[in-house]
Coordinates of N, CA and C in Angstrom, one line a residue:
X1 N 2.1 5.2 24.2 CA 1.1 6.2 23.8 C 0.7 5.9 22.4
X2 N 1.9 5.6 21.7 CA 1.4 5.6 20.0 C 0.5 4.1 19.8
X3 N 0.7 3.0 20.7 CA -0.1 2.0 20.3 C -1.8 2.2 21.0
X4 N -1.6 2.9 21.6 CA -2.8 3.0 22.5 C -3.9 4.2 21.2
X5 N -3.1 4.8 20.6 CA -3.7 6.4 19.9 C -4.5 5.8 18.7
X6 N -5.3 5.0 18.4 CA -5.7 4.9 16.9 C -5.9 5.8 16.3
X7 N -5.7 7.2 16.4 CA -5.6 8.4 15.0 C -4.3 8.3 15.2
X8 N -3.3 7.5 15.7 CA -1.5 8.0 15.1 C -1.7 6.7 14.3
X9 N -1.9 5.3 14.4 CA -2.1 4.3 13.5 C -3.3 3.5 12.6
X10 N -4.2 4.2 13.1 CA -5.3 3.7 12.3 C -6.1 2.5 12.8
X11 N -4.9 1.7 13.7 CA -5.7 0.3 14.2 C -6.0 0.3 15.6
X12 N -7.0 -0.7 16.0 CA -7.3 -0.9 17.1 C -6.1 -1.4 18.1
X13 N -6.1 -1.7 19.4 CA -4.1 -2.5 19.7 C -4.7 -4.0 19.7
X14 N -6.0 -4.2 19.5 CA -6.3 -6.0 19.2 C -5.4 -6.0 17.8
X15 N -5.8 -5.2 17.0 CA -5.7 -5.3 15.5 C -4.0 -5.0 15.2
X16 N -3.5 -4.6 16.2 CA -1.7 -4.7 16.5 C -1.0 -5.7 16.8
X17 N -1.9 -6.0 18.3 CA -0.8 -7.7 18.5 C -1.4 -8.6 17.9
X18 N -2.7 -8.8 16.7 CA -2.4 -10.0 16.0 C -1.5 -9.4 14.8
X19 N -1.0 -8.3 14.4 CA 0.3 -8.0 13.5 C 1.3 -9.0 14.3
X20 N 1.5 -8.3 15.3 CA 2.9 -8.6 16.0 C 2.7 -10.2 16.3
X21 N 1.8 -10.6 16.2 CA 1.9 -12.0 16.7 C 2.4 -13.0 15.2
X22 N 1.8 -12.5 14.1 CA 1.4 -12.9 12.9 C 3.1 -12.6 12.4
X23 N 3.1 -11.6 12.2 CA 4.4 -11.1 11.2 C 5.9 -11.3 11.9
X24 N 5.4 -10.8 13.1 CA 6.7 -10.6 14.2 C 8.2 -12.0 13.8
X25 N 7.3 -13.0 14.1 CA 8.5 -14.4 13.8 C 8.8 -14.1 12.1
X26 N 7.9 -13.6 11.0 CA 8.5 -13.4 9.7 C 9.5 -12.7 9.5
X27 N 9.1 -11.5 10.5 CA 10.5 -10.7 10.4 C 12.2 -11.2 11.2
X28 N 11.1 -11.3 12.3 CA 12.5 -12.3 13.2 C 13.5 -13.0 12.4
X29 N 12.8 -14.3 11.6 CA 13.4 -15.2 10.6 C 14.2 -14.5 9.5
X30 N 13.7 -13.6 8.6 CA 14.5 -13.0 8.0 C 16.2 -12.1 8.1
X31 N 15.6 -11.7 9.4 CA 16.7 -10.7 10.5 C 17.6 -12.0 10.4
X32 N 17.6 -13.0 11.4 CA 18.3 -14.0 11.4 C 19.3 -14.5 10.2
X33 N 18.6 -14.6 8.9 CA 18.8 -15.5 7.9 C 19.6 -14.2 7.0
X34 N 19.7 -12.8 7.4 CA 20.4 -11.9 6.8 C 21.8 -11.7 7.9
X35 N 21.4 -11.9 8.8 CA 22.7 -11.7 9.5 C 24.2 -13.1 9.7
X36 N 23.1 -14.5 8.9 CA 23.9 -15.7 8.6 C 23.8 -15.7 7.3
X37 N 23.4 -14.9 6.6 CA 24.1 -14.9 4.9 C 25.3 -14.4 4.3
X38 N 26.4 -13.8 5.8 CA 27.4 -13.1 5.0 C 28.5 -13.8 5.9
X39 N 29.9 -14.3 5.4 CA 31.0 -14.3 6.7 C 31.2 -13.4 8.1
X40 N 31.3 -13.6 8.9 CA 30.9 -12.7 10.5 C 32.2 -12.9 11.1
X41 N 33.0 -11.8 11.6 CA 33.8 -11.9 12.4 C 33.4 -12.2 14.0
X42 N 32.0 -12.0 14.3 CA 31.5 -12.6 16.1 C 30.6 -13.2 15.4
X43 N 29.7 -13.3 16.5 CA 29.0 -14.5 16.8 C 27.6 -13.7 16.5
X44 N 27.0 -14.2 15.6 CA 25.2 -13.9 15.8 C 24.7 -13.0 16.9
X45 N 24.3 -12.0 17.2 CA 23.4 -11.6 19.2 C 24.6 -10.9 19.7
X46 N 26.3 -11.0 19.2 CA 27.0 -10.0 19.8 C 27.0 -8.8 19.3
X47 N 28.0 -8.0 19.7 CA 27.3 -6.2 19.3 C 27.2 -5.5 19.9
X48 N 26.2 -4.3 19.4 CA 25.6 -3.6 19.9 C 24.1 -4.0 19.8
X49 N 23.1 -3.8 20.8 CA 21.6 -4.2 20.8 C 20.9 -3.3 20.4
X50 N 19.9 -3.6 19.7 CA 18.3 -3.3 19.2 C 17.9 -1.7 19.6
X51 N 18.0 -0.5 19.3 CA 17.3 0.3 20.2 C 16.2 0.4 20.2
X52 N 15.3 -0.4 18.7 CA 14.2 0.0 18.6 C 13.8 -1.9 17.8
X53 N 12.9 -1.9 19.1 CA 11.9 -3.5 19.0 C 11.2 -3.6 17.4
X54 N 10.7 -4.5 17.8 CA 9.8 -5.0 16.6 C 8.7 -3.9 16.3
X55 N 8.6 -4.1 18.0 CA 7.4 -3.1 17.6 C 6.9 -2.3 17.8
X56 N 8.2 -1.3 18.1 CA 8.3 -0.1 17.8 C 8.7 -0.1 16.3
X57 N 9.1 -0.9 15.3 CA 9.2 -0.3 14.1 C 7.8 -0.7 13.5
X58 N 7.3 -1.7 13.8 CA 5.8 -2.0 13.1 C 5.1 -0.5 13.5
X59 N 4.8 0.2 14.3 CA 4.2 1.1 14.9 C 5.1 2.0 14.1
X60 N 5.8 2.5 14.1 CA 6.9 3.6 13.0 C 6.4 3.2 11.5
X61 N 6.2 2.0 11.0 CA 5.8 2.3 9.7 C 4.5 2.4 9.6
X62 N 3.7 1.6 10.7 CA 2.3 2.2 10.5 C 2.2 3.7 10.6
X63 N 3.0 4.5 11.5 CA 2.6 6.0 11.3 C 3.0 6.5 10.2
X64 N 3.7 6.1 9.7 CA 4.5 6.3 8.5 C 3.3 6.2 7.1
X65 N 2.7 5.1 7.3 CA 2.1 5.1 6.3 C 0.5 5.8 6.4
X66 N 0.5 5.9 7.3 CA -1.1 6.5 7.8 C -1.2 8.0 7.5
X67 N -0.1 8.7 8.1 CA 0.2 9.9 7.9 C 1.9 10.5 6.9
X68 N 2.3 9.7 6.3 CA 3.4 9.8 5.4 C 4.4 11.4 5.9
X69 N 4.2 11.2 7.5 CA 5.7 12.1 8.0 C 7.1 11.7 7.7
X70 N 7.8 12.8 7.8 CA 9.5 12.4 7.4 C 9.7 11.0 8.2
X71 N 11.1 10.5 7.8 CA 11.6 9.9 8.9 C 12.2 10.7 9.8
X72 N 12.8 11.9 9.6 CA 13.6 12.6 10.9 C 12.2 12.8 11.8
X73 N 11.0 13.0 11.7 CA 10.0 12.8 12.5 C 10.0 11.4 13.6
X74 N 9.9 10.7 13.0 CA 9.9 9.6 13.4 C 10.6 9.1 14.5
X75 N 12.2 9.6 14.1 CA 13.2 9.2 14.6 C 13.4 10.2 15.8
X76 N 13.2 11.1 16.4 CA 12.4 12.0 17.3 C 11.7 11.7 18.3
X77 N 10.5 11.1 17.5 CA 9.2 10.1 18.5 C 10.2 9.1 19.3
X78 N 10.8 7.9 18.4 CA 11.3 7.0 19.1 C 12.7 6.7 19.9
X79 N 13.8 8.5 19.6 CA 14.9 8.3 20.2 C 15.9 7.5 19.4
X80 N 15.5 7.3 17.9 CA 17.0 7.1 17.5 C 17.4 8.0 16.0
X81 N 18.1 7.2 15.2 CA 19.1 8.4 14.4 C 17.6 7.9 13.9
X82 N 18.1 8.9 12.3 CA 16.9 8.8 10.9 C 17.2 7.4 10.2
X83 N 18.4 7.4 10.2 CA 18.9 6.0 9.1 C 18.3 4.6 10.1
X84 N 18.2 4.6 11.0 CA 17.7 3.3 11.8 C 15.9 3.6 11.5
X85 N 15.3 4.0 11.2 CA 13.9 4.3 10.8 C 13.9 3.6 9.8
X86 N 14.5 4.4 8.7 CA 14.6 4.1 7.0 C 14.5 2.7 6.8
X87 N 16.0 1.9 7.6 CA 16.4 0.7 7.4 C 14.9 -0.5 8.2
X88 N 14.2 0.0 9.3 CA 13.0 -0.6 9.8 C 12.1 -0.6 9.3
X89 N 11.7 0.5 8.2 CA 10.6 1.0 7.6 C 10.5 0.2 6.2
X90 N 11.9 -0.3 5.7 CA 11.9 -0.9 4.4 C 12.6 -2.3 4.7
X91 N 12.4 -2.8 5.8 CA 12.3 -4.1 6.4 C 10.9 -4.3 6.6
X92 N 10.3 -3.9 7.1 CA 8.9 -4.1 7.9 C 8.1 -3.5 7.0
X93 N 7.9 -3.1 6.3 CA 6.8 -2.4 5.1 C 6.5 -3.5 4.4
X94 N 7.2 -4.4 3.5 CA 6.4 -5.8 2.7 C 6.0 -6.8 3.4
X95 N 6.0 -6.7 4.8 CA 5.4 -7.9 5.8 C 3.4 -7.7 5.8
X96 N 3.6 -6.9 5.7 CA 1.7 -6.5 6.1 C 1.2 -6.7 4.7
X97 N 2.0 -6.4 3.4 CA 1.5 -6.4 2.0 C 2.1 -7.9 1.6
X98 N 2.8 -8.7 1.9 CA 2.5 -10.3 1.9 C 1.2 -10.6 3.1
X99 N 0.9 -10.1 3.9 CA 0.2 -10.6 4.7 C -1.2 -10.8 4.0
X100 N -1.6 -9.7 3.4 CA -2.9 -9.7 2.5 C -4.2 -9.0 3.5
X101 N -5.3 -9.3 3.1 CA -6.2 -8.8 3.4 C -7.2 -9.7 4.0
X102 N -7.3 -10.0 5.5 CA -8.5 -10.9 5.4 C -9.6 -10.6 5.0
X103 N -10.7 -11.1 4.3 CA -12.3 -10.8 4.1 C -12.8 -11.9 5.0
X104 N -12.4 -12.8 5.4 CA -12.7 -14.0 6.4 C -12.0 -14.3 6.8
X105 N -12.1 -15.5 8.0 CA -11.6 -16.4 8.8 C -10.3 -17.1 8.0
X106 N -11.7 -17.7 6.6 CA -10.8 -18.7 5.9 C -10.2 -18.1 4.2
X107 N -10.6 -16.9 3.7 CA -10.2 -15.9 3.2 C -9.3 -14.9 3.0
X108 N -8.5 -15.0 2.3 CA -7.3 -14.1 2.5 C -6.5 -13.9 1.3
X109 N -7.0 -12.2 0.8 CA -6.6 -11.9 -0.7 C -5.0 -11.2 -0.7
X110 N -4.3 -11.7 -1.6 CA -2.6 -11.1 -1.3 C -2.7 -10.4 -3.1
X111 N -3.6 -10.5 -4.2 CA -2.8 -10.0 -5.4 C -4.5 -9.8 -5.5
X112 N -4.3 -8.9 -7.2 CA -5.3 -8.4 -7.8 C -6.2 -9.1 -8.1
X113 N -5.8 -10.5 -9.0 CA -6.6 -11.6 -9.2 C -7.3 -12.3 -8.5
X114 N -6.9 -12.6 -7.0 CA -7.8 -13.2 -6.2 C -9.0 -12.0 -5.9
X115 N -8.0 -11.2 -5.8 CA -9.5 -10.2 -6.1 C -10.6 -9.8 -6.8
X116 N -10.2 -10.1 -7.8 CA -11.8 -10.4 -8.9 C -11.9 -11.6 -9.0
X117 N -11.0 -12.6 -8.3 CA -11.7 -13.7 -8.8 C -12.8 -13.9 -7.2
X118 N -12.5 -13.0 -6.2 CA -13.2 -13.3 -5.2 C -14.4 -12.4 -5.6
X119 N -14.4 -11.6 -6.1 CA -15.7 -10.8 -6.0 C -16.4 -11.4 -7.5
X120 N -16.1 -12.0 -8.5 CA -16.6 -13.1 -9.3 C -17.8 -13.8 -8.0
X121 N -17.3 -14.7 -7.5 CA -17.2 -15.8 -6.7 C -18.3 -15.4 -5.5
X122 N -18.2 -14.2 -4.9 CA -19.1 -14.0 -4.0 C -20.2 -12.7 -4.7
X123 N -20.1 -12.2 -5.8 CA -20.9 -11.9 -6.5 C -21.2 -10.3 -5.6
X124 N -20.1 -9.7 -5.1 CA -20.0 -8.7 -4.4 C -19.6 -7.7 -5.3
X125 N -19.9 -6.0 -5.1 CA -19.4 -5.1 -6.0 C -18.4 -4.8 -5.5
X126 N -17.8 -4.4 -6.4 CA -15.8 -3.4 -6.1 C -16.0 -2.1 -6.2
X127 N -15.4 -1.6 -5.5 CA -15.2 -0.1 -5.8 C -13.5 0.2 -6.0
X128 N -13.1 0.6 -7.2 CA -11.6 0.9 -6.9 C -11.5 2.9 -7.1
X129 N -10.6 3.0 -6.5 CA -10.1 4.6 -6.8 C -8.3 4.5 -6.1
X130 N -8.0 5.8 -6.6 CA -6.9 5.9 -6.7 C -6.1 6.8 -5.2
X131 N -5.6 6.8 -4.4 CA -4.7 7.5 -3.1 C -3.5 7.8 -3.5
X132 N -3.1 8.9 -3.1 CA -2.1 9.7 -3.0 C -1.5 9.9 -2.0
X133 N -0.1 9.8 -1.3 CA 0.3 10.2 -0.3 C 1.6 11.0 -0.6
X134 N 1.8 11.8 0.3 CA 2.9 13.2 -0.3 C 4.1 12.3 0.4
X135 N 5.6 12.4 -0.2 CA 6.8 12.2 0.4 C 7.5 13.2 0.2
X136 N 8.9 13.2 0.7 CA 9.9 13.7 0.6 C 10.8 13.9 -1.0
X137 N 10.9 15.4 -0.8 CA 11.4 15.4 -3.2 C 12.5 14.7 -3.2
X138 N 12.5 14.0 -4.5 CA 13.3 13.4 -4.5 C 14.9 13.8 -4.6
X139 N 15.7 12.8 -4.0 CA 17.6 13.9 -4.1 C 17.7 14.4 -5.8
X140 N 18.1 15.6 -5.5 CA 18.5 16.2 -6.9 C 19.9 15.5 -7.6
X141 N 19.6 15.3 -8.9 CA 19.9 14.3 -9.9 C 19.4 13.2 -10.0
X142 N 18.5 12.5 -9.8 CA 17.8 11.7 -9.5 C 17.0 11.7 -11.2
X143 N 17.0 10.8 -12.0 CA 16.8 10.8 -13.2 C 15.2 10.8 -13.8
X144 N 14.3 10.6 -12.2 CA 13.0 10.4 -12.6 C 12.7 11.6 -11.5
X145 N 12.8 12.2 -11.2 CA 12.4 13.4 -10.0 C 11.4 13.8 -10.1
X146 N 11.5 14.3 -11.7 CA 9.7 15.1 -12.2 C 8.5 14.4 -11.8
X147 N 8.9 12.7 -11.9 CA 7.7 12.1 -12.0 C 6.7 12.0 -10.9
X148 N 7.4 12.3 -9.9 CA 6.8 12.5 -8.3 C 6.1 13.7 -8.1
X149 N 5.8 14.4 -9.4 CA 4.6 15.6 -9.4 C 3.4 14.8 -9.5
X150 N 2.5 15.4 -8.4 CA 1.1 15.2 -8.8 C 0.8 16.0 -9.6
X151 N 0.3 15.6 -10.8 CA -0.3 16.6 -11.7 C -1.8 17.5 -10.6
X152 N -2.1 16.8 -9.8 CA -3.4 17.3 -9.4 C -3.4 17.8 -7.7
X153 N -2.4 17.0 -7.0 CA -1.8 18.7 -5.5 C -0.9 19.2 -6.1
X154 N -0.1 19.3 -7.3 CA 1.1 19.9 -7.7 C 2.2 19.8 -6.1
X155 N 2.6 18.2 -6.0 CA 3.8 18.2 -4.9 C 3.9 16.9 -4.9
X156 N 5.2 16.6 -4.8 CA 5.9 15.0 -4.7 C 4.8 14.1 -3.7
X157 N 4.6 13.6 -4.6 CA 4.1 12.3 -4.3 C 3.8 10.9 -4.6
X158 N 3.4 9.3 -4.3 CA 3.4 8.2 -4.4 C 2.3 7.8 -4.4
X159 N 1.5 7.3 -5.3 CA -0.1 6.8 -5.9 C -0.2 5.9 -5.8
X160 N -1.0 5.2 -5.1 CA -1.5 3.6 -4.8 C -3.1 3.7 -5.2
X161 N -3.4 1.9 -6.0 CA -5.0 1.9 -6.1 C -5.4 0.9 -5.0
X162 N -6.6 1.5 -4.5 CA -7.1 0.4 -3.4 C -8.3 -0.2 -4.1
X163 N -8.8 -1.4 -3.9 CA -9.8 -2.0 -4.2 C -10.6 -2.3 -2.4
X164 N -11.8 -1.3 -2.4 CA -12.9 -2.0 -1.3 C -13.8 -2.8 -1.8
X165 N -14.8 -3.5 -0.9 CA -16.2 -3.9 -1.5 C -17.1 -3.2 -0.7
X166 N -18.6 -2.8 -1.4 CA -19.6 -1.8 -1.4 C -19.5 -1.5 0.1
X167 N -18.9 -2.3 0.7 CA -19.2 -1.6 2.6 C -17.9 -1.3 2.9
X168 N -17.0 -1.0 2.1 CA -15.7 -0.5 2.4 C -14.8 -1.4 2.6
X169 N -15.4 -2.2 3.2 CA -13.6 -2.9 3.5 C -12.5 -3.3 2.5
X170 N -11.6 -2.9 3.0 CA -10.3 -3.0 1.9 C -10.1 -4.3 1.5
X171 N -9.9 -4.4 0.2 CA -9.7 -5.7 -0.1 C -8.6 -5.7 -0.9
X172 N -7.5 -5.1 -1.3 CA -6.0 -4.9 -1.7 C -6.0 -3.6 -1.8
X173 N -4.7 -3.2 -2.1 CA -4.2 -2.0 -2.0 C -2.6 -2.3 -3.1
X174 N -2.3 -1.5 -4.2 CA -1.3 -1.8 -4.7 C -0.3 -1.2 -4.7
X175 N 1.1 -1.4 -4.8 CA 2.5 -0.9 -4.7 C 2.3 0.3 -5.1
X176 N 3.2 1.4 -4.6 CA 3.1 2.6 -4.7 C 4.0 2.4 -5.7
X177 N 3.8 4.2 -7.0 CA 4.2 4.4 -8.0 C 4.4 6.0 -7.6
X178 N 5.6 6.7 -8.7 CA 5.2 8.1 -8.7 C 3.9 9.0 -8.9
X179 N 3.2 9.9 -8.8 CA 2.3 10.1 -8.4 C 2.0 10.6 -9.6
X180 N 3.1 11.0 -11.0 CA 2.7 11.2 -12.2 C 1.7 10.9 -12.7
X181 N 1.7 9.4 -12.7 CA 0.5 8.0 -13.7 C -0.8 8.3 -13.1
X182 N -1.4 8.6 -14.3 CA -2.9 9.1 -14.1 C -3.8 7.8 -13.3
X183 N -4.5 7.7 -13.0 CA -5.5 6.9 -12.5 C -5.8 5.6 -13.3
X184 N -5.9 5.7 -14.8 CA -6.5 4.9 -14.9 C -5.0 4.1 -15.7
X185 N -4.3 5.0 -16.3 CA -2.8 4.0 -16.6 C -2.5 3.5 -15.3
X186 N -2.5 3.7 -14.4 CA -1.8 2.7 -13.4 C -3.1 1.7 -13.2
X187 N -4.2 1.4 -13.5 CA -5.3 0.3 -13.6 C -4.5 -0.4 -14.7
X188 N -4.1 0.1 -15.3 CA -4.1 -0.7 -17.0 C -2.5 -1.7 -16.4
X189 N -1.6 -0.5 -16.1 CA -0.3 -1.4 -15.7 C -0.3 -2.5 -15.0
X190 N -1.6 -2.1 -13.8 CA -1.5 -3.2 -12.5 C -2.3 -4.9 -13.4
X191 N -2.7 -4.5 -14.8 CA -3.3 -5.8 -15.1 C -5.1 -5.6 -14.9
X192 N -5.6 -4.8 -14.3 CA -7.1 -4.7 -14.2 C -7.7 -5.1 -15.6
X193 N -7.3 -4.5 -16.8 CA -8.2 -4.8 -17.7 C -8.6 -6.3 -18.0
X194 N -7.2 -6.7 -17.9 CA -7.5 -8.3 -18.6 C -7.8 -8.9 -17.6
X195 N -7.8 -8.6 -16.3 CA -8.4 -9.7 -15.4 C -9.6 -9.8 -15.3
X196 N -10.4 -8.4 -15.8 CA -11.3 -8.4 -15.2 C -12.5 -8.5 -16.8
X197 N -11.8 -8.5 -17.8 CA -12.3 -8.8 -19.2 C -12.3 -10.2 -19.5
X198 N -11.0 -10.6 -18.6 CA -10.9 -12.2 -19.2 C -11.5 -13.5 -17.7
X199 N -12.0 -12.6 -16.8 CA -12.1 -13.5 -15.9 C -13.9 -13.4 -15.2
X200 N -13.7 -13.8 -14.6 CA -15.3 -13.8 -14.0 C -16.4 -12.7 -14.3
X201 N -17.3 -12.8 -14.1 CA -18.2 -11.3 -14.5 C -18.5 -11.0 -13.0
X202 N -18.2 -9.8 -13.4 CA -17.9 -8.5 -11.8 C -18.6 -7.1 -11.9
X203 N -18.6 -6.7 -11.2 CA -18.8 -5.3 -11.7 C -17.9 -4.9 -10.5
X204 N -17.4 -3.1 -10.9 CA -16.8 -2.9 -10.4 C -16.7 -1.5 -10.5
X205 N -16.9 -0.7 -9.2 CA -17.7 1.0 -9.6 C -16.1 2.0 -9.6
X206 N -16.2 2.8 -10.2 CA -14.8 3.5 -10.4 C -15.2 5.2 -10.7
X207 N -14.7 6.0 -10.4 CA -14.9 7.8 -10.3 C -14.5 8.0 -12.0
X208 N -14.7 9.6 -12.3 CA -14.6 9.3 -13.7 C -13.0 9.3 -14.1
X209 N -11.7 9.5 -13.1 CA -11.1 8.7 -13.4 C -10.4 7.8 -14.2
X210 N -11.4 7.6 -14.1 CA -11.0 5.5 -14.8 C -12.2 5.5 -15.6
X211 N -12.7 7.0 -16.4 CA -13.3 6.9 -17.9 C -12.2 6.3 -19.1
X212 N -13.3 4.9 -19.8 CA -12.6 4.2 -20.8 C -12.5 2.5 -20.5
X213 N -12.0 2.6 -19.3 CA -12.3 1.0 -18.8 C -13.5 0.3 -19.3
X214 N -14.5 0.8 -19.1 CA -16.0 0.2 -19.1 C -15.9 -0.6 -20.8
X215 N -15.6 0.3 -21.7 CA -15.4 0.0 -23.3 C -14.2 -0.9 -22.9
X216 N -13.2 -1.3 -22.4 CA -12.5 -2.0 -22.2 C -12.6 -3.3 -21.7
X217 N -13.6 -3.2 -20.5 CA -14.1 -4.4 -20.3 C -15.4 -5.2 -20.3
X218 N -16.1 -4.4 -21.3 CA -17.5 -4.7 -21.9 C -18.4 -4.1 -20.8
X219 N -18.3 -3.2 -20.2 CA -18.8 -2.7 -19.5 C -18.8 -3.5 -17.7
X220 N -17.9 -3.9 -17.8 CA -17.8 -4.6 -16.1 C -17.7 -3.3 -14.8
X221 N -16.5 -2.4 -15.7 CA -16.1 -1.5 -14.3 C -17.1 0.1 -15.0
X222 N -17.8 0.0 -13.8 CA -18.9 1.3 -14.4 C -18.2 2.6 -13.6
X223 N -18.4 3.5 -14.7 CA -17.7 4.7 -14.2 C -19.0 5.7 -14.7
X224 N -18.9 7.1 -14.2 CA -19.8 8.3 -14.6 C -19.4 8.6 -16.3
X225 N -20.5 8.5 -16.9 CA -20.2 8.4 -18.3 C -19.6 9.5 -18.6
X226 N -18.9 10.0 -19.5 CA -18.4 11.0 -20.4 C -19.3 12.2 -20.7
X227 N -19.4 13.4 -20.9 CA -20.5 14.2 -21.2 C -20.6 14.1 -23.0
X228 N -20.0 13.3 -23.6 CA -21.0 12.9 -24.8 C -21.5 11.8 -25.3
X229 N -21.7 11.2 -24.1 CA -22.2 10.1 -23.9 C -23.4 10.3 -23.0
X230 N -23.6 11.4 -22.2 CA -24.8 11.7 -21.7 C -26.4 11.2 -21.4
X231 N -26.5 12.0 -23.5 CA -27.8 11.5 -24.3 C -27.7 10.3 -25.0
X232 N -26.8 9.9 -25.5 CA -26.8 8.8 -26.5 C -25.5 7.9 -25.6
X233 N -25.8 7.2 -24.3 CA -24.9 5.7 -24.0 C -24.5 4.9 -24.6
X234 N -23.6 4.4 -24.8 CA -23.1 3.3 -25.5 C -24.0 1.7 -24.9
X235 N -24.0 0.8 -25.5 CA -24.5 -0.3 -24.7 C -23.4 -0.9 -23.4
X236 N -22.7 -0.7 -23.8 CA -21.8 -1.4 -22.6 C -21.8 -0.3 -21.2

């Protein structure tokens, strides 16, 4: 049911089994190469078995990430404990973000820089802005807890920037952060300024947000001006 539902994951199931075809053996390999990295009293494959496939966890983190439900949710849908989620969810979650983003056939952006250096290159506009997705508060004592306030839903949450081009399609998406860091500090952290000051000429459209950039990078990333800047614009 859940591969078949594109509002529980977002993708088509063409756009599934080329995951599972694509990623499937990366994860496999790793699985393997963590379970021959330690001394073993049996043999590799002995045990207890799998209750939940590949791809039932590729599908568990895509809902996961689509709609950011608990894991005891999760673990519900699929029939096993919570902790076997957790452990599939943070296995299988850096496979799709090394996988990168196709824009083509022969095209395929994995970091920031290939991304302005591609929109350099094909002379396409960017649009970046900032997503929020709510988690679970963090365990008490936890020495950064506060920071997972959105100043702006007031509730724990994890901030990622996505970069599209003018017809939407995604062209990266960066590591989640507490949901603290304003918009445009987590641009500055991820490197945007200097890549995009010191590298190709781009433009690149941004909410106001990400007021200040533009004076930072000679005006490449255009944002809605400031209201005293209104009447009198700066040249950049």
């Amino acid at each position: 049911m859940i591969i078949s539902n594109r509002r529980l994951t977002g993708l088509a199931v063409g756009v599934i089994a080329e995951l599972v075809e694509e990623i499937g053996p990366l994860w496999q390999g790793r699985h393997q190469a963590r379970l021959t990295s330690r001394p073993r009293k049996r043999a590799v494959g002995a045990g207890a078995k799998h209750r939940l496939v590949f791809v039932d966890r590729l599908l568990a983190t895509l809902v996961l990430l689509r709609h950011g439900v608990t894991h005891d949710v999760l673990a519900c849908w699929f029939g096993v404990d919570r902790s076997t989620i957790t452990r599939a969810v943070g296995e299988v979650r850096p496979l799709p973000a090394e996988r990168g983003c196709t824009v083509s056939p022969d095209v395929r952006l994995r970091t920031l820089a290939e991304v302005v250096d591609h929109l350099g290159a094909s002379g396409t506009t960017g649009i970046i802005d900032g997503t929020e997705i709510r988690v679970r508060r963090p365990a008490a004592g936890r020495k950064d807890r506060d920071k997972f306030i959105s100043g702006k839903n007031k509730q724990n949450a994890v901030k990622s920037m996505v970069v599209t081009d003018a017809e939407g399609r995604v062209l990266w998406c960066s590591p989640a952060r507490p949901a603290s860091c304003a918009h445009i500090t987590h641009a500055r952290q991820l490197g945007l300024v200097k890549l995009v000051a010191d590298g190709p000429v781009v433009e690149i459209l941004a909410d106001a947000g990400y007021q200040g950039l533009g004076a930072q990078t000679g005006g490449r990333v255009v944002t809605a001006p400031h209201r005293k800047f209104m009447k009198n614009a700066p040249d950049w």
